[in-house]
Coordinates of C-alpha atoms in Angstrom, one line a residue:
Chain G
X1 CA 1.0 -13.2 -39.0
X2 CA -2.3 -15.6 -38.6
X3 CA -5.6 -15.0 -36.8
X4 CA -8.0 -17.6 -35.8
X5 CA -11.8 -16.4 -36.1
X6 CA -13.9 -18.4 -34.3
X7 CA -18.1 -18.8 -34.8
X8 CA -20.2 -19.5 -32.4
X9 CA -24.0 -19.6 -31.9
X10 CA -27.1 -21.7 -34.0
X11 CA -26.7 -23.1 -37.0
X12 CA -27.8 -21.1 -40.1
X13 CA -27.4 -20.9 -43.9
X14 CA -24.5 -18.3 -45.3
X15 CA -22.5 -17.9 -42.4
X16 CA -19.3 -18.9 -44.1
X17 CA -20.1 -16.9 -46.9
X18 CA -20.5 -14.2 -44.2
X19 CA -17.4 -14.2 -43.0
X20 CA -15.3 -15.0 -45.7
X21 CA -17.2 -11.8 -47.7
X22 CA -15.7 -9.8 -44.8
X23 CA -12.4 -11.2 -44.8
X24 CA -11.7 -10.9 -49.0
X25 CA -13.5 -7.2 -48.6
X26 CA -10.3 -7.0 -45.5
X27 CA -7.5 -8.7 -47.8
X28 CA -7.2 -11.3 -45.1
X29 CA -6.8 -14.8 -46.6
X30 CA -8.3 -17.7 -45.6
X31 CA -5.6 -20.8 -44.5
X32 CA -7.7 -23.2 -42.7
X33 CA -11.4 -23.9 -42.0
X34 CA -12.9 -26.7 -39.4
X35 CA -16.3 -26.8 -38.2
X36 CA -18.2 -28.8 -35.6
X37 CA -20.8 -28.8 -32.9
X38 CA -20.5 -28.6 -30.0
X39 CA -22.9 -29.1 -26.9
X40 CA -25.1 -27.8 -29.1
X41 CA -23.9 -25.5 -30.6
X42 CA -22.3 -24.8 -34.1
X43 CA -18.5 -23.8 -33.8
X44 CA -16.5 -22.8 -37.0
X45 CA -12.9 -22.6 -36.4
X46 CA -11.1 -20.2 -39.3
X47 CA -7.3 -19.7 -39.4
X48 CA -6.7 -16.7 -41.8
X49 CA -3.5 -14.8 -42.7
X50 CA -3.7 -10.8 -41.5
X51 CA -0.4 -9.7 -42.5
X52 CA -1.9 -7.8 -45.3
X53 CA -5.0 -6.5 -44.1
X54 CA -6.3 -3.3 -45.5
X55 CA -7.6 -1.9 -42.2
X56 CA -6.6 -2.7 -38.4
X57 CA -7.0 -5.3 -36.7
X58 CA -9.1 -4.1 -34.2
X59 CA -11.4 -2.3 -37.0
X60 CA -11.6 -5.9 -38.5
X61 CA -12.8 -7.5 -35.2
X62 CA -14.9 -5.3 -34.2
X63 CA -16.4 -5.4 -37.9
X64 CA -17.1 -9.2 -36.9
X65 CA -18.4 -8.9 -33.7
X66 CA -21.1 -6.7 -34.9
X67 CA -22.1 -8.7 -38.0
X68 CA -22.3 -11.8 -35.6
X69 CA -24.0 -9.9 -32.6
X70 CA -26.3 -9.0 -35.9
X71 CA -27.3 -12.8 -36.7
X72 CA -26.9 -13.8 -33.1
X73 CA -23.6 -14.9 -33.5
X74 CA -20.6 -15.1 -31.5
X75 CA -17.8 -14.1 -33.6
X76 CA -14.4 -13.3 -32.4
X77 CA -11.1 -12.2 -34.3
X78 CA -8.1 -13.3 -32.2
X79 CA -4.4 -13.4 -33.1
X80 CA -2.8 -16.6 -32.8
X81 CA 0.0 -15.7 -30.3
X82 CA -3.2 -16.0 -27.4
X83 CA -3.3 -19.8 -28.3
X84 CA 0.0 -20.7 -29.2
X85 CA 1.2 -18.9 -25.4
X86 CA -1.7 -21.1 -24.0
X87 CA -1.2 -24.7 -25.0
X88 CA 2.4 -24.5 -26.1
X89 CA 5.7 -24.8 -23.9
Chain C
X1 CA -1.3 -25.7 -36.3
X2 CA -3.2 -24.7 -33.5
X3 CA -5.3 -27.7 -32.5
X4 CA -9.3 -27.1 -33.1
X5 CA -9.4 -28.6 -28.6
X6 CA -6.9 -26.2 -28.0
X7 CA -8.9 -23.3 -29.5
X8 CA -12.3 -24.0 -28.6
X9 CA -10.4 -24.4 -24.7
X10 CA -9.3 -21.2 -25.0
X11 CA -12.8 -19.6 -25.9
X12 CA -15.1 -21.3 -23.4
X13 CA -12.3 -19.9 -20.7
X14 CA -13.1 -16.3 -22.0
X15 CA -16.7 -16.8 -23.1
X16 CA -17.9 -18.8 -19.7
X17 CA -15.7 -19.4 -17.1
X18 CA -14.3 -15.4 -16.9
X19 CA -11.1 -15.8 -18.1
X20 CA -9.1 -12.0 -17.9
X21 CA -6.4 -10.2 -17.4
X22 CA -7.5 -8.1 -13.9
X23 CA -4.7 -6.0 -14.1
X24 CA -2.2 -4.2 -15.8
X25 CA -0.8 -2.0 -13.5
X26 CA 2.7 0.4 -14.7
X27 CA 5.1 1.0 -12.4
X28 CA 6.3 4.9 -12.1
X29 CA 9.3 6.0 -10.0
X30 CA 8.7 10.0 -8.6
X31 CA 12.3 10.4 -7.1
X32 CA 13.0 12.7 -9.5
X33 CA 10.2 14.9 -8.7
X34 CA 11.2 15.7 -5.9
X35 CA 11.2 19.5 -4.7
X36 CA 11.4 21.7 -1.8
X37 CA 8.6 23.9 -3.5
X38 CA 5.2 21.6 -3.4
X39 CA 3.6 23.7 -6.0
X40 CA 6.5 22.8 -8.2
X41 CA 6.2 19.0 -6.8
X42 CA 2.9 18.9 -7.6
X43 CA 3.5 19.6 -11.0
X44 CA 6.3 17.4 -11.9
X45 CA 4.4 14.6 -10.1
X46 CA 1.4 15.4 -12.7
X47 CA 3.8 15.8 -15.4
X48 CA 5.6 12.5 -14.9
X49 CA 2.7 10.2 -14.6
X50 CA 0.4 11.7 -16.9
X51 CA 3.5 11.6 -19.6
X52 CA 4.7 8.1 -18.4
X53 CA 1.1 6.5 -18.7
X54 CA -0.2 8.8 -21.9
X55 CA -0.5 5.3 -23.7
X56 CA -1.7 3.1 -21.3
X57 CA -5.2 2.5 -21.7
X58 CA -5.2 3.1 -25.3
X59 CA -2.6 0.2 -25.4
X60 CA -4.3 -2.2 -23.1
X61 CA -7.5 -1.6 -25.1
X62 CA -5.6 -2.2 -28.7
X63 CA -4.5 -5.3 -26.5
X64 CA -8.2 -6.5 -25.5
X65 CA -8.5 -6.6 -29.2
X66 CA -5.8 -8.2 -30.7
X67 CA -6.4 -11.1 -28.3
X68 CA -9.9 -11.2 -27.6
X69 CA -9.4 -11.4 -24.1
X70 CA -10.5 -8.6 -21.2
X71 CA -8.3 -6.7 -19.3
X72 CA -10.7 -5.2 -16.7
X73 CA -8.1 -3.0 -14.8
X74 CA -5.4 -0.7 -16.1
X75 CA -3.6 1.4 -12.9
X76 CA -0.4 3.4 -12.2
X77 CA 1.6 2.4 -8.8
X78 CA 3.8 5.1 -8.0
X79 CA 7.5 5.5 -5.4
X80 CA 5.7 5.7 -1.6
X81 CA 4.6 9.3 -1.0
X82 CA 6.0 9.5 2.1
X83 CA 9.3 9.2 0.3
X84 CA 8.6 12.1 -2.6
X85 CA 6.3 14.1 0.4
X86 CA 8.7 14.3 2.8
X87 CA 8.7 17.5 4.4
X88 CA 5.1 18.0 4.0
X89 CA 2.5 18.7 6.3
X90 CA -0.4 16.6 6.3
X91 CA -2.3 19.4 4.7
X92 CA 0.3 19.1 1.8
X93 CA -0.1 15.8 1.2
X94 CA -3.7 15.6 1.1
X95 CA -3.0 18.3 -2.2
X96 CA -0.5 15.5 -3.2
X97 CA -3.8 13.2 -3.1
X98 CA -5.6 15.1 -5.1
X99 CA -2.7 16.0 -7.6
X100 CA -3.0 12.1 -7.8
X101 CA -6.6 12.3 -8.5
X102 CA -6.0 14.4 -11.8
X103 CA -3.7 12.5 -13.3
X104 CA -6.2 9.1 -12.8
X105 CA -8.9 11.0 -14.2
X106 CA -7.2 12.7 -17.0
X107 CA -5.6 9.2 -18.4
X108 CA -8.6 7.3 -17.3
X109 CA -6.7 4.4 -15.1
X110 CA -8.6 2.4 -12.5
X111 CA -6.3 3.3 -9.8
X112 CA -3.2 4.5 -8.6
X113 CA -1.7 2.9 -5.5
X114 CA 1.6 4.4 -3.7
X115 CA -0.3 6.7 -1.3
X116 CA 1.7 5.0 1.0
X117 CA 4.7 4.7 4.3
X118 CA 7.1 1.8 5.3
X119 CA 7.4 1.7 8.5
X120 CA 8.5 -1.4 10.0
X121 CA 11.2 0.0 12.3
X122 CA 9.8 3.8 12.8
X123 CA 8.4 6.4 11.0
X124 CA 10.1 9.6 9.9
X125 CA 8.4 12.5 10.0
X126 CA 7.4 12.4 6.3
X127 CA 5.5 9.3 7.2
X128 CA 3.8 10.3 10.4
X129 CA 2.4 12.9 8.3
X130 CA 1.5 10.5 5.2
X131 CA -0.3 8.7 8.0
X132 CA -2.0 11.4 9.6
X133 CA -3.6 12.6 6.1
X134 CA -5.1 9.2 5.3
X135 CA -8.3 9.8 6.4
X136 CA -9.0 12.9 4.6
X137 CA -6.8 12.1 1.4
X138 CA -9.1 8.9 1.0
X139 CA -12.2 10.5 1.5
X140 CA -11.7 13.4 -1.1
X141 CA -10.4 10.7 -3.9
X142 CA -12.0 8.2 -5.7
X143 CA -9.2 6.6 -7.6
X144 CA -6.3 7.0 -4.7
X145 CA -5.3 3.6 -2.8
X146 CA -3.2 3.9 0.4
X147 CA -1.0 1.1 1.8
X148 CA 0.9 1.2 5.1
X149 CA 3.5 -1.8 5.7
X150 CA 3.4 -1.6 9.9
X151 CA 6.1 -5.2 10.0
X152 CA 8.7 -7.6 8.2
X153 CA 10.1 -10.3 9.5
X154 CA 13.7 -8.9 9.2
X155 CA 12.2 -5.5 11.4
X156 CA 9.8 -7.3 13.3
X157 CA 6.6 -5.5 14.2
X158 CA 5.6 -1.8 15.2
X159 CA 3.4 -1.7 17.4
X160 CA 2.8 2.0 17.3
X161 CA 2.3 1.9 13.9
X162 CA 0.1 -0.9 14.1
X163 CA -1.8 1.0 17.4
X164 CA -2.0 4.1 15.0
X165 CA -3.4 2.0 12.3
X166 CA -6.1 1.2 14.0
X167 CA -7.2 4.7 14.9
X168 CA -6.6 5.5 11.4
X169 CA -8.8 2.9 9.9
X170 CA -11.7 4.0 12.5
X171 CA -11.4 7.8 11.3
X172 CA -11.2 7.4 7.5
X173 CA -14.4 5.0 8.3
X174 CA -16.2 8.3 9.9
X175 CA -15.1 10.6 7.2
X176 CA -16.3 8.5 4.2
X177 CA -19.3 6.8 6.7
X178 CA -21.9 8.9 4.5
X179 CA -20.9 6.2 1.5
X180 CA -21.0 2.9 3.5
X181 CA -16.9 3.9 4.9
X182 CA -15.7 3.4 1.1
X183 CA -12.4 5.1 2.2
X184 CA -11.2 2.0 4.0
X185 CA -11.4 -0.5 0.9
X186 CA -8.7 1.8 -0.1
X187 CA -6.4 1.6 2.8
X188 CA -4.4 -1.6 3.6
X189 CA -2.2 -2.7 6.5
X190 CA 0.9 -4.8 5.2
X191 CA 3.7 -6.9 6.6
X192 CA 6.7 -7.8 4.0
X193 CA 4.7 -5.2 1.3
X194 CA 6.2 -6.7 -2.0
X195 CA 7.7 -3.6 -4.2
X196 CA 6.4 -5.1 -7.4
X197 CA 3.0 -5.3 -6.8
X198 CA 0.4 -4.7 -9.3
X199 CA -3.1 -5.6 -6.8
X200 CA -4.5 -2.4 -4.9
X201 CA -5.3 -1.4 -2.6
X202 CA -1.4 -2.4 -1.8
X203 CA 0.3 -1.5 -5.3
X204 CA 3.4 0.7 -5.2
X205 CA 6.4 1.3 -6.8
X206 CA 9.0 0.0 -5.0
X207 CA 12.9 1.0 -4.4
X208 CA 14.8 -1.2 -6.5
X209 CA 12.7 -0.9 -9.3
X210 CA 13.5 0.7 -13.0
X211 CA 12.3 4.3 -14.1
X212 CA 8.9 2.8 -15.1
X213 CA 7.9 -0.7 -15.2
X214 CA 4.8 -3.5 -16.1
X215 CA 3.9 -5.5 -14.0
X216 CA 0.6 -7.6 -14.8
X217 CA -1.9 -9.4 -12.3
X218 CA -3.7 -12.7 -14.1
X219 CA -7.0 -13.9 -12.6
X220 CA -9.3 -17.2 -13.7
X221 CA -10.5 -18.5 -10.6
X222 CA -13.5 -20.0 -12.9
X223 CA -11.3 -21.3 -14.9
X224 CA -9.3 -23.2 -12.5
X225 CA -13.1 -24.3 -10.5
X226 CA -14.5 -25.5 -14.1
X227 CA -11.3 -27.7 -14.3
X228 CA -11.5 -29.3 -10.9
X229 CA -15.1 -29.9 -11.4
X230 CA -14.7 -31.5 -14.7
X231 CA -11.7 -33.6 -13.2
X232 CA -14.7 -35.1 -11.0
X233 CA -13.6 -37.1 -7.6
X234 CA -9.8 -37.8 -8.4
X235 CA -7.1 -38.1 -5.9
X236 CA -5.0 -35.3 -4.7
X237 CA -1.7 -36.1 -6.5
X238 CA -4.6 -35.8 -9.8
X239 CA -6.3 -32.7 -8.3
X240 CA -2.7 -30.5 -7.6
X241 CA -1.6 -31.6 -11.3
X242 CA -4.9 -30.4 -12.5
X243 CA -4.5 -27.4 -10.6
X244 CA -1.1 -26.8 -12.1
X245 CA -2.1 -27.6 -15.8
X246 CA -4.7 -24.8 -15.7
X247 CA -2.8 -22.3 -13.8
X248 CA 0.0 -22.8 -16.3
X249 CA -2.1 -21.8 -19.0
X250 CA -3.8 -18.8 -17.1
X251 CA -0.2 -17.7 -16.6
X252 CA 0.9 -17.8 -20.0
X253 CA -2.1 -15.2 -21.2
X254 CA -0.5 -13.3 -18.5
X255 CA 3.1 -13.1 -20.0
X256 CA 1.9 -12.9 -23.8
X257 CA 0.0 -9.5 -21.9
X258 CA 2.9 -8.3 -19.9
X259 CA 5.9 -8.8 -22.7
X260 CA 3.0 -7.0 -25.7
X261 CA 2.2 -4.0 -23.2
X262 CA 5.5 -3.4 -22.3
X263 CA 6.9 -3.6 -25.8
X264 CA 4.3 -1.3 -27.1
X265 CA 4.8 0.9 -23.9
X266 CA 8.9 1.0 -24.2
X267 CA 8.7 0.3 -20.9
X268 CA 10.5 -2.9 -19.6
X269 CA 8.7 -5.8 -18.1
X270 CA 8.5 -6.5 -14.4
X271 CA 6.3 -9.3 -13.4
X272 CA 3.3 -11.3 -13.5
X273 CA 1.4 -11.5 -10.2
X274 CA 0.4 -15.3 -10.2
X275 CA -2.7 -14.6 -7.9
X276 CA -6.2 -15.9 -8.2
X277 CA -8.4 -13.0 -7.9
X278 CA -12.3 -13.3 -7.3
X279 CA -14.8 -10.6 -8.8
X280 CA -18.3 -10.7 -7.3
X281 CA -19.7 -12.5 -10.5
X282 CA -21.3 -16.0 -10.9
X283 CA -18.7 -18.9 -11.7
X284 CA -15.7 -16.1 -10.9
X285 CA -14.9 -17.0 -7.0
X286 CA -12.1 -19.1 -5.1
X287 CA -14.7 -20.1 -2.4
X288 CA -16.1 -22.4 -5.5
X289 CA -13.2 -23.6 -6.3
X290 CA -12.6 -25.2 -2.9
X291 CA -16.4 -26.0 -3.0
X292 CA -15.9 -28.1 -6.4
X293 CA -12.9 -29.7 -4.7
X294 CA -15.5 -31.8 -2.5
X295 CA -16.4 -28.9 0.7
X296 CA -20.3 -28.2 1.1
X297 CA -19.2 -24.7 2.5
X298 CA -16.0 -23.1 2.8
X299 CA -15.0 -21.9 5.8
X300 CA -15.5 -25.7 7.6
X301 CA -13.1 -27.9 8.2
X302 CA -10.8 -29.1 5.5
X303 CA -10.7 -25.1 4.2
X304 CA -7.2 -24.4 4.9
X305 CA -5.9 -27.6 3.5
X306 CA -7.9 -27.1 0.2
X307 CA -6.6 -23.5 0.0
X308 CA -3.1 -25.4 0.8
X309 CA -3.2 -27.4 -1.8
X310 CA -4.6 -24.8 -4.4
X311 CA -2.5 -22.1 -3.4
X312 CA 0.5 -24.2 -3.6
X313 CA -0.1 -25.9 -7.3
X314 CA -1.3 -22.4 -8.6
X315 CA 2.7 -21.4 -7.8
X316 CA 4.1 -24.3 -9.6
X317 CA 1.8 -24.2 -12.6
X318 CA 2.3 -20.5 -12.8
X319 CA 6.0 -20.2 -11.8
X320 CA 7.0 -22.7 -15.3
X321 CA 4.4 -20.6 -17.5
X322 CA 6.7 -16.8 -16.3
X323 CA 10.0 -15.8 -16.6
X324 CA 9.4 -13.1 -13.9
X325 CA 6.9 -13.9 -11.0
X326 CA 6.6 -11.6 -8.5
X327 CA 3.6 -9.7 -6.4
X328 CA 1.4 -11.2 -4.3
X329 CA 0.9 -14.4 -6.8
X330 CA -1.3 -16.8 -4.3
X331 CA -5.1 -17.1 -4.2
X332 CA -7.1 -14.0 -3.1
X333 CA -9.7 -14.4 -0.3
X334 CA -11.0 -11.0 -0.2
X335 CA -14.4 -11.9 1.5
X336 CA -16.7 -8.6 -0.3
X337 CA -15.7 -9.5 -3.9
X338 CA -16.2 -13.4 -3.9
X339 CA -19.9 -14.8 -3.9
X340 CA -19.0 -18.0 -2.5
X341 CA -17.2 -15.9 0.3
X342 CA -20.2 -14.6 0.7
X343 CA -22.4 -17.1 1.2
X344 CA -20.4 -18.9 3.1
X345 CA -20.2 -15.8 5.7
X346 CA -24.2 -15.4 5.7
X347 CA -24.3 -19.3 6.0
X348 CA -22.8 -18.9 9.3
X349 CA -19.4 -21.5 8.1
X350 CA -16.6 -19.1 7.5
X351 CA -16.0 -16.6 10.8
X352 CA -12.7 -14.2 10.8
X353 CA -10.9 -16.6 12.9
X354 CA -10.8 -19.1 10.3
X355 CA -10.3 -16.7 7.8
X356 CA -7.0 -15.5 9.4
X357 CA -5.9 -19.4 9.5
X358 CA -6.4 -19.2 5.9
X359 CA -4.2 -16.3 5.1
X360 CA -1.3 -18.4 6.6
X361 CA -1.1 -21.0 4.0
X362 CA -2.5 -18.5 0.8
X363 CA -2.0 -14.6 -0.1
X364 CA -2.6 -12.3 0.8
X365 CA -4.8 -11.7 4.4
X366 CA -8.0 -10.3 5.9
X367 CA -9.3 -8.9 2.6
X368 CA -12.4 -6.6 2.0
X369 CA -14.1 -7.5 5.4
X370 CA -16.8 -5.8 6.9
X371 CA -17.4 -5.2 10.7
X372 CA -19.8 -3.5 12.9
X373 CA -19.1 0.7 13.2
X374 CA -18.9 0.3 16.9
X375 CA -15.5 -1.3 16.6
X376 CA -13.6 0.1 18.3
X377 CA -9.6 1.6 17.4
X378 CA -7.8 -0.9 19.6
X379 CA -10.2 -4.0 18.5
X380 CA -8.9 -3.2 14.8
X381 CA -5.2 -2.5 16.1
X382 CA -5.6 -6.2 17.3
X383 CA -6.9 -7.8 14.5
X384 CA -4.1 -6.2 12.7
X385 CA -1.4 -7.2 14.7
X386 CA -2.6 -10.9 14.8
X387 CA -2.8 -11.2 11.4
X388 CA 0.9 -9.1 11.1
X389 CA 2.0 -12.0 13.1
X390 CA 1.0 -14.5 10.8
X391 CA 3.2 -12.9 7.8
X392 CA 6.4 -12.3 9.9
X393 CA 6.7 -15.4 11.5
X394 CA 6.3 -17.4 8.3
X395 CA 8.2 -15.0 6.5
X396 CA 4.9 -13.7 3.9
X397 CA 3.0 -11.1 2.6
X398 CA 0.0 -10.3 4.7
X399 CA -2.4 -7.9 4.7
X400 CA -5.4 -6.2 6.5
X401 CA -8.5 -4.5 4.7
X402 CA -11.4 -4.2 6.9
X403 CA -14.2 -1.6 6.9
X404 CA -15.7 -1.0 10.0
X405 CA -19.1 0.1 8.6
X406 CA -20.3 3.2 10.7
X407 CA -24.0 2.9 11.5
X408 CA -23.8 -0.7 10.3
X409 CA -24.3 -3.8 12.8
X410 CA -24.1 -7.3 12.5
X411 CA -26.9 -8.9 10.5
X412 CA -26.5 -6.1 7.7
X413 CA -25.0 -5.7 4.5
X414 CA -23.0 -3.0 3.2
X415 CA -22.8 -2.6 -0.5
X416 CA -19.2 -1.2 -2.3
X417 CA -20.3 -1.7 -5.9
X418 CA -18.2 -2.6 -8.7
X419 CA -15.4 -5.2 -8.2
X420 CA -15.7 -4.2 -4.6
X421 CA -18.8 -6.1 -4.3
X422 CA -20.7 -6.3 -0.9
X423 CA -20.5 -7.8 2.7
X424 CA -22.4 -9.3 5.5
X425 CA -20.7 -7.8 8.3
X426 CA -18.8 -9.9 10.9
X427 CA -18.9 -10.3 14.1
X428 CA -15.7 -9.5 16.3
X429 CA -14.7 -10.3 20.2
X430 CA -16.1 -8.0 22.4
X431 CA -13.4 -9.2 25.0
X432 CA -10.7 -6.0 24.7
X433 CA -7.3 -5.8 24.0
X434 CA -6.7 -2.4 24.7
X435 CA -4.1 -2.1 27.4
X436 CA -1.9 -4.9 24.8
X437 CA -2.4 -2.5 22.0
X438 CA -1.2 0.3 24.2
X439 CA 2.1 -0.9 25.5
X440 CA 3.9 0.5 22.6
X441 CA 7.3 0.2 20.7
X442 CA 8.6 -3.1 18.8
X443 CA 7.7 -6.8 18.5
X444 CA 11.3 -8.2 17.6
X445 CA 11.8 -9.7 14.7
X446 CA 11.7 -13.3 14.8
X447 CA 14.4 -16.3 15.0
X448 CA 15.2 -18.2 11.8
X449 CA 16.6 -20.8 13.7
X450 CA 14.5 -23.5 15.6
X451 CA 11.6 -23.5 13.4
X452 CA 8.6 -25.4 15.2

């Protein structure tokens, strides 16, 4: 079961670190990693692998959204099944 | 993989153009609480729906998470009252009302929608007296919707129930007239009621439906007007396929919704209600979306063709992206909870007549209008049966929510809060219709033959 975290918000040093702290700390393992910017903005893409997560997924996400809310971040945990419903037939 | 576009789409839907899921709205059948003893109906009533729906906003809320998308409405449609009433006094089923009203507070739903009578051909007694406690049920609830279908095009129209309506609208207007008339944002005048609808005010639980059932409402008109504006001036071919590609997409978040909830639920899974519905936010209204297809105002000319075309490509999108459609699915044009509606009332553009020409080609009718206090009971009857007509001729759905605003003229506003939003209030025709509203009995039902 994958997840795709996605980071959006200014440019700063230790934001990967941030996240992927969180995600070893969760037992969630990272698959994939893009990043970019976009109209203005820095966007990380991150596809990691949840099936064996040590808490729930919604603990997880909401763990995220505060860190990033912290360093005014956009952070968002969501499973895969959102996108693949949306741009797949 | 999951392309990086495809992803980043996704987001700026949710993050900026309002992406959601408005509803999702379960299904519960009460034919098998019924009882000759209301105290014991009462109960079982309670007992069923708070039982049924223990789970349902805890699930939709583990849903919000898992997906990272909103789901801003969870409600409970029930069997028509009238139906699991029947044999009550009015008195009895304002109780029922209220019975209701525990059981949305206690599970913490939105809504529940079912407080409601079919009566197309007649009314039994059970429904007269349904009918007859509408004003006061509505006005000692907060959570409690009320739809009354008056026509089909099978039954044609009843024009007592449609007179009664009218006089019913006007009183629950008085009795809730110390909180701008709230009470009639919950009440709702149908022709051809769908049974599977999730939308309120007009949800209930229809006949031929299972035990308990979802049934989910998508929304995304931002979505849909931030993809016509970035298509720029294309042609309409270009436009409708636009239309489509987005509406297919809105529809799948939908369906991924509706199959989760009802597999976490154990309840089977109905439909998904195709329809575009506005909220009063920025960047969330179908008025834009006709705007950004090249009108400087909607309600000019051009209006009903735009809808036309939007309405119709929302279907086709939607319809490939569901393996159950059902509801209302067509673009809302409640006038209260869009901005652009809004504005375009205030602006002087968009009057009730043209309005009522846009509920023939789009779902679902005169939605969340306001209208001077003074109106009178016949005046509403009127506007009800025109726009009845409208929805059994051409064999639709349609609808009439209007608030006549006591104490309230035009040139004022009347404020509903929430997604009810606010309205300018709108003129009517003083010209009266009163001794046509009178004559009583039955409009036939139409001809299916020699369509012109």
């Amino acid at each position: 079961m994958k997840a795709v975290i996605t980071v959006i918000g200014k440019d700063r040093v230790g934001i990967i670190s941030m996240v992927s702290a969180e995600c070893s700390a969760h037992n969630v393992n990272v698959i994939d990693i893009n990043q970019t910017v976009l109209d203005g903005y820095f966007t990380m893409i991150m596809v990691v692998e949840i099936s064996e997560i040590n808490t729930s997924f919604s603990a997880f996400a909401d763990l995220l959204a505060q860190k990033g809310k912290a360093a005014a971040l956009d952070i968002r945990v969501m499973h895969e099944d959102i996108f693949n419903a949306m741009h797949r037939i | 993989m999951i392309n990086t576009q495809d992803i980043l789409q996704t987001i700026k839907m949710i993050r900026e153009e309002n992406l959601d899921i408005r509803t999702v709205t379960m299904g519960i059948s009460l034919f098998d609480c019924i009882s000759d003893d209301p105290a014991r109906l009462e109960a079982k009533i309670y007992d069923k729906i708070t039982t049924k729906a223990r789970d349902l906003v805890r699930v939709c809320e583990e849903l919000e998470h898992t997906y990272g998308i909103p789901i801003v409405n969870k409600r409970i449609s029930v069997t028509p009252i009238s139906y699991v009433g029947a044999g009550l006094s009015p008195a009895g089923f304002v109780r029922l009302a209220e019975t209701l009203e525990r059981a949305a507070s206690v599970l913490g739903v939105n809504f529940i929608g079912g407080f409601s009578a079919l009566v197309q051909k007649g009314a039994t007694k059970g429904a007269e007296a349904l009918i007859e406690a509408i004003p006061e049920a509505l006005s000692v609830t907060d959570h409690i919707c009320s739809s009354i279908n008056v026509a089909s095009t099978k039954a044609g129209i009843n024009m007592d129930a449609v007179k009664r309506m009218g006089e019913i609208i006007k009183m629950t207007a008085k009795r809730t007239k110390d909180r701008d008339s709230i009470g009639c944002a919950k009440l709702v005048v149908f022709a051809n009621i769908p049974e599977d609808n999730p939308f309120m005010a007009g949800a209930m639980h229809g006949f031929g439906e299972p035990d308990t059932v979802i049934n989910v409402g998508v929304s995304g008109p931002g979505v849909v007007a931030a993809a016509i504006k970035e298509a720029g001036d294309c042609d309409f071919s270009t436009l409708a396929d636009t239309v489509k590609n987005i509406a297919f997409k809105i529809t799948r978040v939908g369906q991924l919704i509706a199959k989760e909830a009802a597999r976490r639920l154990n309840t089977p899974y109905g439909i998904v209600d195709l329809s575009l519905a506005p909220t009063p936010a920025a960047g969330d209204s179908v008025a834009e979306i006709l705007e950004n297809m090249g009108l400087a105002c909607t309600g000019t000319h051009g209006t009903t063709a735009a809808l036309a075309l939007l309405n119709d490509a929302v279907k086709k999108g939607g319809a490939m992206a569901s393996s159950h459609v059902g509801g209302l699915s067509g673009a809302f044009i409640p006038v209260s909870e869009d901005r652009g509606m809004i504005d375009a009332v205030k602006a002087g553009v968009l009057s009730l007549e043209k309005l009522e020409a846009m509920t023939a080609v789009c779902s679902v009718g005169l939605d969340m209008i306001a209208i001077p206090g003074d109106t009178s009971a016949a005046t509403i009857s009127g506007i009800i049966a025109d726009e009845i007509s409208i929805g059994v001729i051409n064999t639709k759905t349609t609808a009439v929510r209007v608030i006549p605003v006591i104490g309230k003229g035009v040139g004022e506003d009347v404020e509903f809060g929430g997604l009810l939003g606010h309205a300018p209030i709108m003129p009517v025709r003083d010209a009266s219709c009163e001794r046509f509203v009178a004559r009583g009995g039955r409009i036939p039902a139409p001809i299916h033959s020699l369509k012109n």
